[in-house]
Amino acid sequence: MRRLTTPREKQRLLTAVPSADDAALLAEVVELRAKNEQLEQALASRAVIDQARGMVMVLAPCSREQAWDLLMDVSQHCNVKLRDVATALVATTKGRDLPEGIRRALRRLHALERR
């Protein structure tokens, strides 16, 4: 996903404004663009995390909460962001291999939950 405003563009925009009112307005625009980018990333991450959660629910089988907890535990044990764990899991539907660390953590944690 391309960032709408790079730090260089932000600096250029803020320094190219002649009046204080225009500078304040432009600063607000830059801030709103940054918030918009964050929201877009959050929505994209949320979708893939929900897909991964559904996969875990089917494969494990378990509840939504248990699937969430399992994904969170894998993320923490592997020191990998949750969205990256979810992306790797969803990518297996397209023929990609699950990274070995994530695979081991999933097996270990799932086995512990079944006891």
XYZ file of N, CA and C in Angstrom:
345
model
N 0.849 -1.165 0.000
C 0.000 0.000 0.000
C 0.903 1.239 0.000
N 0.681 2.157 -0.917
C 1.504 3.358 -1.030
C 1.041 4.389 -0.023
N 1.998 4.964 0.670
C 1.672 6.040 1.601
C 1.304 7.271 0.790
N 0.279 7.957 1.218
C -0.183 9.138 0.491
C 0.779 10.306 0.656
N 1.353 10.429 1.825
C 2.238 11.552 2.096
C 3.527 11.017 2.707
N 4.596 11.098 1.968
C 5.888 10.686 2.500
C 6.421 11.795 3.396
N 7.366 11.477 4.275
C 7.933 12.534 5.127
C 8.512 13.697 4.315
N 9.147 13.401 3.191
C 9.709 14.465 2.344
C 8.598 15.350 1.767
N 7.518 14.710 1.276
C 6.396 15.487 0.744
C 5.753 16.325 1.837
N 5.638 15.762 3.035
C 5.054 16.482 4.159
C 5.865 17.736 4.467
N 7.179 17.584 4.536
C 8.043 18.729 4.831
C 7.945 19.783 3.729
N 7.928 19.341 2.464
C 7.823 20.269 1.349
C 6.512 21.034 1.409
N 5.418 20.333 1.703
C 4.114 20.994 1.780
C 4.062 22.011 2.912
N 4.612 21.650 4.058
C 4.531 22.546 5.215
C 5.420 23.779 5.068
N 6.524 23.648 4.364
C 7.425 24.794 4.223
C 7.071 25.672 3.025
N 6.214 25.189 2.131
C 5.888 25.949 0.928
C 4.680 26.864 1.112
N 4.127 26.937 2.297
C 2.902 27.694 2.532
C 3.243 29.107 3.002
N 2.661 30.145 2.356
C 3.014 31.519 2.697
C 2.410 32.039 3.995
N 1.172 31.695 4.343
C 0.535 32.297 5.523
C 0.371 31.267 6.643
N 0.201 31.775 7.859
C 0.024 30.905 9.023
C -1.289 30.140 8.939
N -2.351 30.803 8.430
C -3.640 30.111 8.293
C -3.523 28.949 7.323
N -2.853 29.193 6.197
C -2.663 28.129 5.220
C -1.796 27.014 5.801
N -0.790 27.366 6.581
C 0.090 26.367 7.192
C -0.691 25.497 8.167
N -1.569 26.105 8.953
C -2.375 25.351 9.913
C -3.325 24.401 9.190
N -3.934 24.893 8.122
C -4.832 24.062 7.337
C -4.081 22.906 6.702
N -2.921 23.197 6.158
C -2.119 22.155 5.531
C -1.628 21.134 6.552
N -1.266 21.597 7.744
C -0.846 20.677 8.799
C -1.990 19.733 9.163
N -3.210 20.269 9.183
C -4.379 19.440 9.472
C -4.595 18.410 8.363
N -4.423 18.818 7.116
C -4.568 17.900 5.985
C -3.547 16.772 6.094
N -2.299 17.132 6.413
C -1.243 16.128 6.547
C -1.580 15.155 7.672
N -2.067 15.673 8.800
C -2.445 14.821 9.930
C -3.602 13.896 9.564
N -4.596 14.425 8.860
C -5.734 13.604 8.448
C -5.323 12.522 7.459
N -4.395 12.838 6.567
C -3.891 11.817 5.641
C -3.195 10.700 6.400
N -2.411 11.058 7.399
C -1.708 10.048 8.198
C -2.708 9.149 8.927
N -3.747 9.750 9.503
C -4.774 8.967 10.185
C -5.504 8.056 9.213
N -5.774 8.561 8.023
C -6.447 7.768 7.004
C -5.594 6.564 6.610
N -4.302 6.771 6.442
C -3.397 5.671 6.105
C -3.393 4.619 7.211
N -3.380 5.069 8.465
C -3.401 4.140 9.591
C -4.689 3.323 9.605
N -5.807 3.982 9.340
C -7.090 3.279 9.309
C -7.152 2.265 8.174
N -6.620 2.629 7.010
C -6.591 1.693 5.885
C -5.766 0.470 6.233
N -4.623 0.671 6.871
C -3.782 -0.455 7.282
C -4.505 -1.313 8.315
N -5.177 -0.682 9.255
C -5.899 -1.431 10.277
C -7.012 -2.275 9.662
N -7.746 -1.703 8.699
C -8.811 -2.462 8.044
C -8.263 -3.643 7.263
N -7.169 -3.437 6.555
C -6.555 -4.524 5.795
C -6.053 -5.610 6.740
N -5.438 -5.211 7.833
C -4.945 -6.183 8.810
C -6.102 -6.951 9.432
N -7.164 -6.251 9.745
C -8.318 -6.882 10.388
C -8.917 -7.966 9.497
N -8.998 -7.695 8.209
C -9.578 -8.677 7.285
C -8.757 -9.957 7.259
N -7.451 -9.835 7.153
C -6.612 -11.033 7.073
C -6.582 -11.761 8.413
N -6.642 -11.023 9.517
C -6.686 -11.663 10.836
C -7.992 -12.443 11.001
N -9.103 -11.876 10.534
C -10.382 -12.593 10.601
C -10.375 -13.843 9.727
N -9.741 -13.764 8.564
C -9.625 -14.946 7.707
C -8.816 -16.032 8.402
N -7.698 -15.651 8.993
C -6.854 -16.619 9.697
C -7.599 -17.211 10.888
N -8.340 -16.385 11.583
C -9.116 -16.881 12.720
C -10.119 -17.927 12.255
N -10.786 -17.663 11.151
C -11.725 -18.639 10.595
C -11.036 -19.944 10.215
N -9.841 -19.843 9.653
C -9.091 -21.054 9.299
C -8.769 -21.869 10.545
N -8.334 -21.194 11.597
C -8.007 -21.892 12.839
C -9.256 -22.551 13.415
N -10.386 -21.859 13.362
C -11.626 -22.411 13.892
C -12.017 -23.700 13.166
N -11.792 -23.743 11.872
C -12.143 -24.928 11.094
C -11.134 -26.048 11.317
N -9.862 -25.690 11.325
C -8.809 -26.697 11.421
C -8.620 -27.230 12.836
N -8.898 -26.423 13.849
C -8.561 -26.821 15.222
C -9.505 -27.843 15.845
N -10.746 -27.913 15.692
C -11.819 -26.920 15.722
C -11.924 -26.279 17.114
N -12.295 -25.002 17.099
C -12.378 -24.249 18.350
C -13.295 -23.042 18.153
N -13.533 -22.320 19.228
C -14.382 -21.131 19.182
C -13.595 -19.944 18.629
N -14.315 -18.858 18.367
C -13.659 -17.621 17.894
C -12.643 -17.125 18.909
N -13.015 -17.161 20.170
C -12.125 -16.676 21.220
C -10.877 -17.546 21.325
N -11.051 -18.858 21.240
C -9.903 -19.761 21.310
C -8.990 -19.567 20.098
N -9.579 -19.350 18.932
C -8.777 -19.111 17.731
C -7.984 -17.818 17.876
N -8.623 -16.781 18.408
C -7.936 -15.505 18.643
C -6.772 -15.706 19.612
N -7.051 -16.402 20.720
C -6.010 -16.640 21.719
C -4.846 -17.429 21.129
N -5.159 -18.418 20.314
C -4.110 -19.227 19.691
C -3.239 -18.374 18.768
N -3.874 -17.553 17.935
C -3.107 -16.687 17.038
C -2.267 -15.683 17.826
N -2.825 -15.131 18.888
C -2.071 -14.189 19.726
C -0.873 -14.884 20.373
N -1.095 -16.091 20.865
C 0.000 -16.836 21.494
C 1.109 -17.150 20.501
N 0.732 -17.543 19.287
C 1.739 -17.806 18.246
C 2.524 -16.538 17.957
N 1.811 -15.437 17.835
C 2.458 -14.154 17.574
C 3.484 -13.829 18.664
N 3.087 -14.017 19.901
C 3.983 -13.698 21.010
C 5.141 -14.676 21.111
N 4.879 -15.969 20.934
C 5.940 -16.968 21.028
C 6.969 -16.831 19.912
N 6.516 -16.417 18.741
C 7.417 -16.278 17.591
C 7.990 -14.869 17.478
N 7.468 -13.956 18.304
C 7.869 -12.549 18.229
C 7.629 -11.990 16.819
N 6.443 -12.289 16.320
C 6.012 -11.858 14.990
C 4.673 -11.152 15.160
N 4.476 -10.053 14.457
C 3.216 -9.327 14.562
C 2.050 -10.231 14.175
N 0.933 -10.021 14.862
C -0.260 -10.829 14.626
C -0.668 -10.795 13.158
N -0.637 -9.622 12.551
C -1.053 -9.528 11.147
C -0.118 -10.337 10.243
N 1.162 -10.446 10.612
C 2.103 -11.233 9.814
C 1.867 -12.733 9.992
N 1.521 -13.153 11.208
C 1.152 -14.549 11.441
C -0.083 -14.877 10.611
N -1.077 -13.998 10.660
C -2.319 -14.214 9.914
C -2.062 -14.243 8.413
N -1.239 -13.331 7.927
C -0.913 -13.290 6.497
C -0.241 -14.583 6.056
N 0.683 -15.084 6.872
C 1.383 -16.327 6.540
C 0.405 -17.497 6.511
N -0.515 -17.530 7.466
C -1.487 -18.621 7.509
C -2.426 -18.568 6.306
N -2.916 -17.399 5.981
C -3.827 -17.251 4.835
C -3.092 -17.555 3.526
N -1.817 -17.244 3.454
C -1.029 -17.500 2.237
C -0.901 -18.988 1.941
N -1.105 -19.833 2.948
C -1.038 -21.275 2.700
C -2.157 -21.727 1.771
N -3.230 -20.954 1.677
C -4.319 -21.305 0.768
C -3.922 -21.081 -0.689
N -2.809 -20.375 -0.890
C -2.311 -20.115 -2.241
C -1.042 -20.909 -2.523
N -0.826 -21.967 -1.745
C 0.290 -22.854 -1.995
C 1.595 -22.489 -1.308
N 1.588 -21.448 -0.514
C 2.813 -21.075 0.203
C 2.965 -21.922 1.447
N 4.218 -22.184 1.801
C 4.498 -22.927 3.025
C 4.430 -21.997 4.223
N 3.924 -22.539 5.313
C 3.895 -21.794 6.565
C 5.315 -21.777 7.121
N 5.814 -20.611 7.516
C 7.166 -20.566 8.086
C 7.303 -21.558 9.246
N 8.458 -22.206 9.325
C 8.663 -23.287 10.292
C 8.411 -22.852 11.729
N 8.865 -21.664 12.117
C 8.643 -21.200 13.485
C 7.172 -21.072 13.828
N 6.408 -20.546 12.903
C 4.965 -20.409 13.126
C 4.310 -21.785 13.156
N 4.743 -22.671 12.283
C 4.183 -24.031 12.245
C 4.425 -24.745 13.586
N 5.661 -24.670 14.085
C 5.987 -25.328 15.363
C 5.156 -24.738 16.506
N 5.052 -23.417 16.542
C 4.292 -22.766 17.610
C 2.817 -23.152 17.552
N 2.255 -23.189 16.366
C 0.851 -23.595 16.222
C 0.643 -25.017 16.731
N 1.521 -25.914 16.332
C 1.384 -27.306 16.790
C 1.502 -27.412 18.300
N 2.534 -26.770 18.848
C 2.789 -26.859 20.286
C 1.632 -26.266 21.079
N 1.178 -25.088 20.708
C 0.117 -24.424 21.450
C -1.218 -25.138 21.291
N -1.473 -25.642 20.103
C -2.724 -26.380 19.884
C -2.729 -27.658 20.714
N -1.594 -28.325 20.774
C -1.502 -29.551 21.574
C -1.734 -29.256 23.056
N -1.201 -28.131 23.534
C -1.394 -27.761 24.935
C -2.853 -27.470 25.244
N -3.551 -26.828 24.309
C -4.959 -26.491 24.527
C -5.854 -27.727 24.545
N -5.454 -28.762 23.852
C -6.289 -29.964 23.759
C -6.192 -30.820 25.019
N -5.196 -30.552 25.845
C -5.024 -31.372 27.070
C -6.044 -31.049 28.113
